[in-house]
XYZ file of C-alpha atoms in Angstrom:
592
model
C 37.132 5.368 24.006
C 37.141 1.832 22.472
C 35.239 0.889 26.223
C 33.107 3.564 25.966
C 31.952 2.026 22.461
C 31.592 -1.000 23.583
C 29.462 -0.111 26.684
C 27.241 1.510 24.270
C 26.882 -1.420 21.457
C 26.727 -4.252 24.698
C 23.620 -1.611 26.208
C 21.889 -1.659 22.739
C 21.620 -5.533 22.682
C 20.967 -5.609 26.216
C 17.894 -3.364 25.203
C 16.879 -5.430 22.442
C 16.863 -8.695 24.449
C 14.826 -7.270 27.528
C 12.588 -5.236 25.211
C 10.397 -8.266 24.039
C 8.748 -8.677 21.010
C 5.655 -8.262 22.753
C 6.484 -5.068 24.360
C 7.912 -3.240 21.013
C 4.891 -2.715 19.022
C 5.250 -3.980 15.055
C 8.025 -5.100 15.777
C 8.603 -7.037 12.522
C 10.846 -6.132 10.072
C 8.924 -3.405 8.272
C 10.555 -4.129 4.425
C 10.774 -7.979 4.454
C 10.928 -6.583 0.336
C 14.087 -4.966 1.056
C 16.155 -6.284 4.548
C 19.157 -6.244 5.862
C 20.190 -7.854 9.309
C 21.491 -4.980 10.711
C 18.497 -2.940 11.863
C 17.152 -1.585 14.949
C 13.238 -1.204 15.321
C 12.276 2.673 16.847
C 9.279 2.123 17.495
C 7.740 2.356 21.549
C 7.127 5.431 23.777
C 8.424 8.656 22.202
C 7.891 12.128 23.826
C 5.095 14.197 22.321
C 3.839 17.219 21.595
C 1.191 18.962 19.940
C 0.069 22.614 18.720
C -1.784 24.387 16.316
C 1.007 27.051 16.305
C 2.436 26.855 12.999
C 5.375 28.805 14.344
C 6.110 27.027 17.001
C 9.251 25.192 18.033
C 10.670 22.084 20.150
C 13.973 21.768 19.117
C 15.770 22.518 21.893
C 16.804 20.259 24.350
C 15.383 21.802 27.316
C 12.175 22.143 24.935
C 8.866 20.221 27.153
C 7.219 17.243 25.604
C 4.411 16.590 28.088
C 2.937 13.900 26.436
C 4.240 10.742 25.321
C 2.750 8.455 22.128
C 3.283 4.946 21.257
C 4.704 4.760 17.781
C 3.453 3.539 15.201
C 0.050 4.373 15.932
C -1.373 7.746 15.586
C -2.111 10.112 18.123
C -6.006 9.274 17.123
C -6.063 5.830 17.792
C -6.715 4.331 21.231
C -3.719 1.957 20.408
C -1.440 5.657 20.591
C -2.185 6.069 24.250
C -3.974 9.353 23.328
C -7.449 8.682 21.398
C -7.431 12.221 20.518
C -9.804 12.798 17.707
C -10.082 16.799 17.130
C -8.157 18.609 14.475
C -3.785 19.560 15.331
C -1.652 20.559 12.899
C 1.552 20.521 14.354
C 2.759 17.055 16.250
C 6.145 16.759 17.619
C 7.602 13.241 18.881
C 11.473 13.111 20.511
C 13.452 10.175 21.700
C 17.541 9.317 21.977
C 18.741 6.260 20.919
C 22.244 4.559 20.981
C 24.468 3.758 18.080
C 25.658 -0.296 18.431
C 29.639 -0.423 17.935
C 29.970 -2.564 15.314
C 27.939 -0.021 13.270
C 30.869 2.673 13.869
C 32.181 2.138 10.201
C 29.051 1.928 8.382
C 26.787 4.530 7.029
C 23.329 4.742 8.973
C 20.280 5.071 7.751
C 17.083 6.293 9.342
C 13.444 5.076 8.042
C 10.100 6.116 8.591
C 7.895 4.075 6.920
C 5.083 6.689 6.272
C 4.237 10.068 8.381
C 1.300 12.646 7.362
C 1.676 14.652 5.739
C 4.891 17.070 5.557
C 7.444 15.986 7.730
C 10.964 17.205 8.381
C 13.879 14.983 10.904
C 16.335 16.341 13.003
C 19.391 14.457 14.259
C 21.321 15.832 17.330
C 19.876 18.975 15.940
C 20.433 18.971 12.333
C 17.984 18.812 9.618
C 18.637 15.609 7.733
C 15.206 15.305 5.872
C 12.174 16.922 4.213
C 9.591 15.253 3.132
C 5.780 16.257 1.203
C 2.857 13.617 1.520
C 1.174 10.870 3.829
C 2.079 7.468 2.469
C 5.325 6.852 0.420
C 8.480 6.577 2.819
C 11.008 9.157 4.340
C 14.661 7.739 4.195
C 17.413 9.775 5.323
C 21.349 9.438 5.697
C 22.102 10.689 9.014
C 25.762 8.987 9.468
C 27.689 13.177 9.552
C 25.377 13.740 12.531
C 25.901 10.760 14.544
C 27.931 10.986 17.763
C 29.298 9.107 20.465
C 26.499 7.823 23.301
C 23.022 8.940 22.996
C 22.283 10.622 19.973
C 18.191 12.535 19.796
C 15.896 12.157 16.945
C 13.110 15.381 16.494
C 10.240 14.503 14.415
C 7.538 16.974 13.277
C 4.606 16.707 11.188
C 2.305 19.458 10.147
C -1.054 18.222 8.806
C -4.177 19.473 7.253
C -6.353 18.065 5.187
C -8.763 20.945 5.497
C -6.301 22.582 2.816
C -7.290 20.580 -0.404
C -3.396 20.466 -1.158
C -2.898 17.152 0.897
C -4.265 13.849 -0.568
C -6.218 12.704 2.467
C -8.381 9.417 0.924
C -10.701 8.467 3.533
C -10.179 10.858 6.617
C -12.828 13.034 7.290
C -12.506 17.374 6.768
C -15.186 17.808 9.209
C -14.495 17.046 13.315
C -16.261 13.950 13.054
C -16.656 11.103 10.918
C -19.723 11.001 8.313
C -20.682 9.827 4.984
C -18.049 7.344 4.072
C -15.362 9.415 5.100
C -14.011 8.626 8.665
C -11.342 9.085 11.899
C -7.981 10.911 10.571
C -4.536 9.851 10.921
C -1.949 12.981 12.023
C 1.450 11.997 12.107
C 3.932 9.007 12.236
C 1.729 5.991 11.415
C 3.950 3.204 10.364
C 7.517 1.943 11.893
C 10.359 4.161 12.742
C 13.788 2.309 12.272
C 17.763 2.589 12.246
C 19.658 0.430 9.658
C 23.209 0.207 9.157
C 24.564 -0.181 5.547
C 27.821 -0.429 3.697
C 29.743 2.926 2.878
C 28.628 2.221 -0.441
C 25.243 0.946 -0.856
C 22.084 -0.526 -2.691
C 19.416 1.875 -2.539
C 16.492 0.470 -4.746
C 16.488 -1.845 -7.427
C 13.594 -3.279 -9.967
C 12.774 -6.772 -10.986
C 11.586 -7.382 -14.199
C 10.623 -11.240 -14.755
C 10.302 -12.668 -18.187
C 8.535 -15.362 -17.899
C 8.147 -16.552 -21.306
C 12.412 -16.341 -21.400
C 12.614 -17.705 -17.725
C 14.669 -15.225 -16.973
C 14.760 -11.666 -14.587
C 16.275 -8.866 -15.359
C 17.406 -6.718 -12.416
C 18.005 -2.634 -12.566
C 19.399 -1.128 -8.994
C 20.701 1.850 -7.755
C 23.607 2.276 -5.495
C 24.658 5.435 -3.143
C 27.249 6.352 -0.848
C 31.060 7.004 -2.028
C 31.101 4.835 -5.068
C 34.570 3.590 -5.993
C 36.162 2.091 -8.724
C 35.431 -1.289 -9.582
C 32.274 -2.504 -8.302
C 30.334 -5.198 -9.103
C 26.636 -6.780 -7.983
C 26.144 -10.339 -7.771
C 22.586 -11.645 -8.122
C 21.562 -15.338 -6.891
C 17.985 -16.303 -6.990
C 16.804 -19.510 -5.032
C 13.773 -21.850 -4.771
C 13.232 -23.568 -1.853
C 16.676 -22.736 -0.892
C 17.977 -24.010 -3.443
C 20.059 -21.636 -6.170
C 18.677 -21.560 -9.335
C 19.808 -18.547 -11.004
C 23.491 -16.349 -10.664
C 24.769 -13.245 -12.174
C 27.098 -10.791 -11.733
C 27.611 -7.210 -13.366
C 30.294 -4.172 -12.933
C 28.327 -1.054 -11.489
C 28.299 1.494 -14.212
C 28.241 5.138 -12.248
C 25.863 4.617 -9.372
C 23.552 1.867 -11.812
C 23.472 -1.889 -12.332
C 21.779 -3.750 -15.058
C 21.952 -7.802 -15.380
C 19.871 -10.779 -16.703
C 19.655 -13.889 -13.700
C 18.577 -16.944 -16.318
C 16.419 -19.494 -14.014
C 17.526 -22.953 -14.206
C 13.627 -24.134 -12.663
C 10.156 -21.888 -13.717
C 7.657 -21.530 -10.533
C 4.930 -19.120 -12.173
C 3.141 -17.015 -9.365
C -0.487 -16.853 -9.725
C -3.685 -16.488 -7.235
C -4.000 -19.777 -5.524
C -0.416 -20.492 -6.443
C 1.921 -17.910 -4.581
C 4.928 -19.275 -5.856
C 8.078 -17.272 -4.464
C 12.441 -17.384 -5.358
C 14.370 -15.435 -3.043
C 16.570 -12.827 -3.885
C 20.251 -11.960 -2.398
C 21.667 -8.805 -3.780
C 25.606 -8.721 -2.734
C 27.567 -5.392 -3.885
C 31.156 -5.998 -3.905
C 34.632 -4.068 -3.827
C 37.221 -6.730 -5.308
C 36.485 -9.427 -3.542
C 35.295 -7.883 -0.598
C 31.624 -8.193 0.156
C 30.549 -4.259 1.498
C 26.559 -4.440 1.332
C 24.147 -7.174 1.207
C 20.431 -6.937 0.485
C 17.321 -9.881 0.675
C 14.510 -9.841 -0.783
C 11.930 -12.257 -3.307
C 9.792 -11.815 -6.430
C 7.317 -14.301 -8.147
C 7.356 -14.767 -11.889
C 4.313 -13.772 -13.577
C 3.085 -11.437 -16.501
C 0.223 -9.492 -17.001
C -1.072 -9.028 -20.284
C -4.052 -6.829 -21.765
C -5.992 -8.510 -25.045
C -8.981 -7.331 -26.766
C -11.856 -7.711 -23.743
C -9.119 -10.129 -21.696
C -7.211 -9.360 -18.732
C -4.878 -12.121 -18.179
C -2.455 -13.249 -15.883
C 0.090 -15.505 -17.047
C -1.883 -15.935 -20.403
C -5.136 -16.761 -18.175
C -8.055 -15.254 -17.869
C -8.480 -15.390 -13.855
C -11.650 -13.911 -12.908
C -10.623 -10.903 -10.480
C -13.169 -11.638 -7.205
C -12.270 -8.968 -5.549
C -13.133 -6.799 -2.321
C -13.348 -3.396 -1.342
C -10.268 -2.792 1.294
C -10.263 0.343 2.693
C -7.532 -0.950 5.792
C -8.996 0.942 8.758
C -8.812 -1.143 12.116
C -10.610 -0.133 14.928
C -8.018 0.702 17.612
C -5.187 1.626 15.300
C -7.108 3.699 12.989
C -4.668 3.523 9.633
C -2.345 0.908 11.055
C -3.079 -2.520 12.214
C -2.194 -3.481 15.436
C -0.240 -6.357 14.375
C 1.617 -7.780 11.256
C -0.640 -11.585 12.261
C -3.640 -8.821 11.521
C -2.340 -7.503 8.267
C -2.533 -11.614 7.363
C -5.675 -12.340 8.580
C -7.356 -9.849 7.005
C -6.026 -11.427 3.435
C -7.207 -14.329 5.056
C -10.929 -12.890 6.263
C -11.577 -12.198 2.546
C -10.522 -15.991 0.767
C -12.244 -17.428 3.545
C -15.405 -15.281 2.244
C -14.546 -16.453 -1.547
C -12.691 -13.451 -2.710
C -9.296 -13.724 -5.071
C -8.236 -10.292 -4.293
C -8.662 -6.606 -3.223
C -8.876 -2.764 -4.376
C -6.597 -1.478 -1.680
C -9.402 1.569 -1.521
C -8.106 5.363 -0.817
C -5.092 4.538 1.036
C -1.568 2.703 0.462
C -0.951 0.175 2.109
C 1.915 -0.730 4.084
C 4.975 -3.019 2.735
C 3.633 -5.764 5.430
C 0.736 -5.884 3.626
C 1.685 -6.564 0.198
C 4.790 -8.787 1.650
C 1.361 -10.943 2.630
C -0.824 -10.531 -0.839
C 2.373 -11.847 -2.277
C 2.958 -15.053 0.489
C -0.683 -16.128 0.261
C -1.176 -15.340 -3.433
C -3.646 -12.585 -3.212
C -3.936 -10.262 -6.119
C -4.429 -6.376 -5.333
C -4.475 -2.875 -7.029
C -2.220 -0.417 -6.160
C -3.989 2.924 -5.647
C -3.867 6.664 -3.518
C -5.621 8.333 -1.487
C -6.624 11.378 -3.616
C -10.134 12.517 -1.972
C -9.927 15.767 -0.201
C -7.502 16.645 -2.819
C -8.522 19.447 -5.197
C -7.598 18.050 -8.706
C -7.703 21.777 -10.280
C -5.289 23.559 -7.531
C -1.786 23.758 -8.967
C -0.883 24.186 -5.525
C -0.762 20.688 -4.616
C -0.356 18.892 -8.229
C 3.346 18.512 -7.382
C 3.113 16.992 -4.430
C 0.712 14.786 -6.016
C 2.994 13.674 -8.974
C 6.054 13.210 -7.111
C 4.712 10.834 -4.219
C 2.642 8.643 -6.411
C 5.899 8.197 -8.189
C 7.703 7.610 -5.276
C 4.723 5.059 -4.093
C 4.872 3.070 -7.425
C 8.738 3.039 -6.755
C 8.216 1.028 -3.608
C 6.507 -1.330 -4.522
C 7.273 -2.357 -8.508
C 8.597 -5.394 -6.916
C 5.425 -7.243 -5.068
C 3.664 -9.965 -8.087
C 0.189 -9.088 -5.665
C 0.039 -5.730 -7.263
C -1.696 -6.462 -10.968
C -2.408 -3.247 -11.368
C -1.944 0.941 -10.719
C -4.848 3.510 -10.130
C -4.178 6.743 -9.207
C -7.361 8.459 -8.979
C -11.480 7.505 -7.214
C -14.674 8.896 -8.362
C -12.867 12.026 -9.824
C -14.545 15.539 -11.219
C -14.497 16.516 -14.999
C -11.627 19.151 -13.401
C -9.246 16.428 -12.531
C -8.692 14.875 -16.345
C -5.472 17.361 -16.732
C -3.731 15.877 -13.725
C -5.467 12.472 -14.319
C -3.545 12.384 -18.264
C -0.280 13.181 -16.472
C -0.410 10.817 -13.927
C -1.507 8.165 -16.099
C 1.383 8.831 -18.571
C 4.130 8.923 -16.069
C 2.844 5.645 -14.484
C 3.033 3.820 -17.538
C 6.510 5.337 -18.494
C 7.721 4.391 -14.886
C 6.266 0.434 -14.660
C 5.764 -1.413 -18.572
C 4.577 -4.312 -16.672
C 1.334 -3.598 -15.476
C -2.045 -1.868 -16.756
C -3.228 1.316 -15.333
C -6.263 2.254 -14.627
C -6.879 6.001 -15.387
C -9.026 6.675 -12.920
C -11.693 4.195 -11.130
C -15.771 4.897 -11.760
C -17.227 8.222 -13.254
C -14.770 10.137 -15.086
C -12.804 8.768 -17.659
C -10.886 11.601 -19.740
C -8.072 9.494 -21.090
C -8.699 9.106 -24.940
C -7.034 5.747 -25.095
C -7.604 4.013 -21.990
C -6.272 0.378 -21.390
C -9.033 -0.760 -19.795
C -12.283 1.043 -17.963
C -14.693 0.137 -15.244
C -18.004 1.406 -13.653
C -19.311 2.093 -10.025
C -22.629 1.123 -9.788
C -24.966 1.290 -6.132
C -28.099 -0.360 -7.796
C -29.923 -2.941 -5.986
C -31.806 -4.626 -7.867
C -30.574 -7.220 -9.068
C -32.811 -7.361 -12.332
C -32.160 -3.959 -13.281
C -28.222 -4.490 -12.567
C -28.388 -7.345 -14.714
C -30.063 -5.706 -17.647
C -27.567 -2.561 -17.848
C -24.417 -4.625 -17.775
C -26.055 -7.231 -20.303
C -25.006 -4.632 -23.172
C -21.466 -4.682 -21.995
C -21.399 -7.325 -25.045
C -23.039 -5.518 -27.517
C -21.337 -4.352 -30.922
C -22.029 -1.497 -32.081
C -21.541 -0.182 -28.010
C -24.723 1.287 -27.066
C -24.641 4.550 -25.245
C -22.978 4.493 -21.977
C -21.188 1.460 -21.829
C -17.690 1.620 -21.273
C -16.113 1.884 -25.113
C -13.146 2.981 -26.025
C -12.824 4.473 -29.773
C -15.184 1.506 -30.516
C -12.777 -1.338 -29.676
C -13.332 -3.583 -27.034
C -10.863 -2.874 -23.536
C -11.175 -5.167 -21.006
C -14.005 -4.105 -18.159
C -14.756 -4.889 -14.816
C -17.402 -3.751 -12.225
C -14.876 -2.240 -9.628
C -17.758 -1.622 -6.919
C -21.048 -2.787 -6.272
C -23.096 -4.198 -3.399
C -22.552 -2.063 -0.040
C -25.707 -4.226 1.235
C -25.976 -2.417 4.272
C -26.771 -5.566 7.194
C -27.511 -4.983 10.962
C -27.111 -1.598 10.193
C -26.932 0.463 14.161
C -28.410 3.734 14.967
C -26.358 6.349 12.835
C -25.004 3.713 10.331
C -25.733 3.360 6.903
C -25.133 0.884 3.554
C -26.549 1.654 0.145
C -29.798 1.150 -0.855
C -32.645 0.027 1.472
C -31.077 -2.558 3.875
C -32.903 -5.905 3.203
C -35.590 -7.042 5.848
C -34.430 -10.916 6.437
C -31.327 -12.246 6.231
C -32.800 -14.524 3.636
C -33.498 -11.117 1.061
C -29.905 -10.063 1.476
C -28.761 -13.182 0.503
C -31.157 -13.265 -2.532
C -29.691 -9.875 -2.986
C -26.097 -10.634 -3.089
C -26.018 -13.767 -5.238
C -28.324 -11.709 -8.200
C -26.314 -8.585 -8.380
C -22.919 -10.849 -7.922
C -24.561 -13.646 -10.697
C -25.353 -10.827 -13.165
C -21.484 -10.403 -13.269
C -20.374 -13.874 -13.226
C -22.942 -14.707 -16.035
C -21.128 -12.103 -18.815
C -18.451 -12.875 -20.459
C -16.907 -9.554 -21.236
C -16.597 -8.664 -17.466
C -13.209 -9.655 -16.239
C -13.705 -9.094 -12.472
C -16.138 -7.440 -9.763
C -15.088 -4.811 -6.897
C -17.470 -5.899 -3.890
C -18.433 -3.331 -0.826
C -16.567 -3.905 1.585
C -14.453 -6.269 3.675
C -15.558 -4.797 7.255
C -17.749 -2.109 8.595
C -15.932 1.004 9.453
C -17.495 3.253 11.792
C -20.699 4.148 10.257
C -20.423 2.707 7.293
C -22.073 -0.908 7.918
C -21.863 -2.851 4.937
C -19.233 -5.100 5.332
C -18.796 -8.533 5.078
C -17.420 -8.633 8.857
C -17.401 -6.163 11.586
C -15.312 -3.649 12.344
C -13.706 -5.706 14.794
C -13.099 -8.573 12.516
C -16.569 -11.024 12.913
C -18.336 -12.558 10.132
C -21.862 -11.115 9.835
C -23.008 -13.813 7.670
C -22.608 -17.665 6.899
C -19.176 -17.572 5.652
C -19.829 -21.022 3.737
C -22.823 -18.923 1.803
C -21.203 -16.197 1.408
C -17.854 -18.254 -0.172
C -20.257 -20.020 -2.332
C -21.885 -16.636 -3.911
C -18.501 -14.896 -4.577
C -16.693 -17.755 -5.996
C -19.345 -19.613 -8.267
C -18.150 -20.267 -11.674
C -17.704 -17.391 -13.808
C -18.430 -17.172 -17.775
C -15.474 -14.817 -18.477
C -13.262 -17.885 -17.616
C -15.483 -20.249 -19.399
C -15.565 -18.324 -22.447
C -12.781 -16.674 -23.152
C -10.228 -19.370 -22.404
């Protein structure tokens, strides 16, 4: 038995060393937020299957799978293998994978990091997990159905966002793309993995920085079997240096402690300043689970007309984001793109982005925070029908679940739930918008982004606004100053909330047969220049705008107003461009 074991654990790392990087696709650790050593990456060829039979089956072993995918990359995309664009339903993957010795006395966990839209995992069989919704993660315990030798993982995933129940963002409800909806993602579309944890383990935690008291305060959650006399030890480092220790007795299956920080870094755009984190959970003296992660001190705080981070009032430049990639429709092809696309948008003069109709992955943010790039969290809730009580559940519980994941990245400044909603949504809209701000005290929320604003006491409010000329733009958001408010400017029970223009622009440039951007595309190159730097100056030059939203980062299919392509080259004179985007603005000169 013990050889048989060790056959098995000896042909796992065998695997892993003649399975290259290179050949395993994202094969980065998907949670560099939340990591452990002990983890095995699924992703590669799975078997696959697809139907629009609701009521059909492929559980059994002798069940046929006569296509195969490559994971993480939806059965869509050419980067799947498949490029299969009409509507499915139903999509089935399979695959066996072996269980490394040393794991034999730990419980194992299995991840996938998103999978649209209701999904349900079976282990050697058994059902181990059920989850609703396209974007927040499915984590399941699956050590009771482990055996000896190979051991086969069933994934299905029914999807339709035809249904107005599923929050679909972006992905079109018609067989083709159009409008600015586009290409859909079905399925498994971020990494599969195994990790192997402690009997007793941490689950999630929260990190709460105090910066004005140099301190973080840490809340986690354990799971598993719980015993007596547990403790967590926190150390925080800089540099790799340790600056801060505590340690706390685990109270039921919760933690609480304060880590004081002998040495401040503040995180801040420009200045990504980050202290790692090592969670230990301990039995006695016996170390049984051990967690890494980081966090960057920094505080957000909302006064009068101000948004300011760390008590400054950084103008938010920010882009439209929309993460769709030509070959792996909603996933990148590689984490080096998930950076370079931070990296597309400072080198074009931008601070920051609105992560636009989607969530993003984990990889993602892990950047945002690295390079110090400042982004909203938001959902995908287009296609969704606000006024169906069908779906509203769903709704709730994975935006929770979504703000859960990621509390921890300093890149996120902010939460918005809801896009360009209907007068039906405000219900949903108040509820979401309360629970979000009873779940995360840190940050501001954003009720809803452009047209309607139901909330009676919003913490700040913003506008949408296509116009292209730059005179008229200028003279509307000139009275964003005025007091009394005049009629249509963003107000709230006459007191001043901070405001920002959260999209404008779409300058629609080289524009191909079937492609669009707003507004009459400019003639010369020279006239959408002009173009840009008056609608973009008309923000810069008010004081009581805090930030601007610009259309878009790339192209995406045929929606051609992007600063880049599709596939990732500048359109324009980057220098130019840099120059428009980042000149000075008067909300930093004026309200310092």
């Amino acid at each position: 038995m013990k050889l048989c074991l060790l056959v098995i654990s000896l042909t796992v790392l065998l695997l892993a060393v003649s399975v290259g990087a290179e050949e395993i696709p994202r094969s980065e650790h998907p949670r560099p937020d939340m990591q452990r050593n002990t983890w095995i990456n699924l992703n590669g060829y799975w078997e696959f299957v697809e139907t629009d039979d609701d009521n059909a089956t492929f559980l059994d072993a002798g069940a046929k799978y006569p296509d195969r995918i490559l994971v993480p990359f939806c059965r869509e995309s050419e980067l799947s293998g498949l490029n299969r664009k009409h509507f499915v339903r139903n999509v089935w993957y399979r695959r066996s994978f072996l269980v490394p010795l040393e794991w034999k006395e730990n419980r194992i966990l299995l991840h996938i990091g998103a999978c649209d839209w209701k999904t349900q995992v079976w282990v050697n069989g058994n059902l181990c997990g059920e989850h609703f919704g396209g974007s927040a993660p499915i984590n399941c315990d699956i050590t009771a159905f482990i055996k000896e030798g190979e051991n086969t993982i069933v994934i299905h995933a029914y999807d339709d966002v035809r249904t107005g129940i599923q929050a679909a963002g972006k992905q079109s409800t018609k067989p083709e793309s159009h409008g600015c909806v586009y290409t859909r993602t079905t399925g498994i579309w971020q990494t599969v993995w195994l990790e192997s944890v402690g009997k007793t383990y941490i689950e999630r935690f929260r990190v709460y920085t105090d910066v004005d008291n140099r301190q973080i305060k840490l809340h986690a959650i354990c799971r598993g079997d719980l015993p007596a006399g547990l403790t967590l030890q926190a150390e925080a480092l800089f540099n790799g240096a340790i600056v801060g220790s505590a340690s706390v007795a685990v109270n039921g299956d919760s933690a609480d402690l304060i880590v004081p920080l002998s040495s401040l870094q503040i995180w801040e755009p420009g200045q990504p300043n980050l202290y790692d984190l090592k969670l230990s959970l301990k039995q006695g003296d016996t170390i049984i689970d051990t967690l890494m992660s980081y966090f960057g001190m920094r505080k957000i705080t909302l006064e009068g007309r101000k948004f300011l981070i760390n008590g400054k009032p950084i103008f938010h430049r920010t882009v439209l984001d929309q993460g769709f990639y030509p070959t792996g429709i909603w996933t990148a092809p590689s984490d080096d793109e998930l950076r370079a696309d931070i990296e597309r948008s400072m080198n074009a003069g931008f601070n920051g982005a609105r992560l636009h109709q989607k969530v993003f992955e984990p990889r993602f943010l892990y950047w945002a925070d690295k390079l110090g790039y400042i982004v909203w969290g938001e959902f995908p809730d287009w296609g969704f029908d606000h006024k169906n009580p069908a779906g509203q559940l769903y709704y709730i519980h994975e935006w929770r679940e979504i703000v859960e994941r990621d509390f921890n990245h300093p890149a996120i400044i902010g939460w918005c739930p809801f896009n360009e909603t209907p007068r039906e949504a405000v219900p949903l809209q108040r509820v979401v918008f309360e629970l979000t701000r009873a779940i995360d005290t840190t940050r501001p929320v954003l009720e809803a982004s452009g047209w309607t604003h139901g909330y009676a006491y919003p913490l700040l409010l913003d506008a949408h606004d296509y116009e292209q000329d730059p005179v008229k733009f200028r003279a509307k958001w000139d009275k964003v100053g005025e007091n009394p408010p005049k009629p249509n400017v963003p107000y709230a029970d006459n007191r001043p909330v901070p405001f920002f223009i959260s999209e404008y622009g779409g300058i629609g440039w080289n524009v191909e047969s079937g492609g669009w951007g707003y507004g009459n595309n400019p003639k010369t190159l020279e006239e959408f220049y002009e173009r840009l730097e008056g609608l973009t100056k008309a923000i810069l030059d008010n004081p009581y705008i805090f930030g601007f939203c610009y259309t878009q980062l790339t192209n995406i299919e045929q929606e051609q107003n992007g600063i880049y392509t599709y596939d990732r080259k500048p359109k324009f004179d980057l220098d130019r461009i840099k120059a428009i985007f980042s000149a000075e603005s008067a909300y930093e000169k004026n309200m310092k």
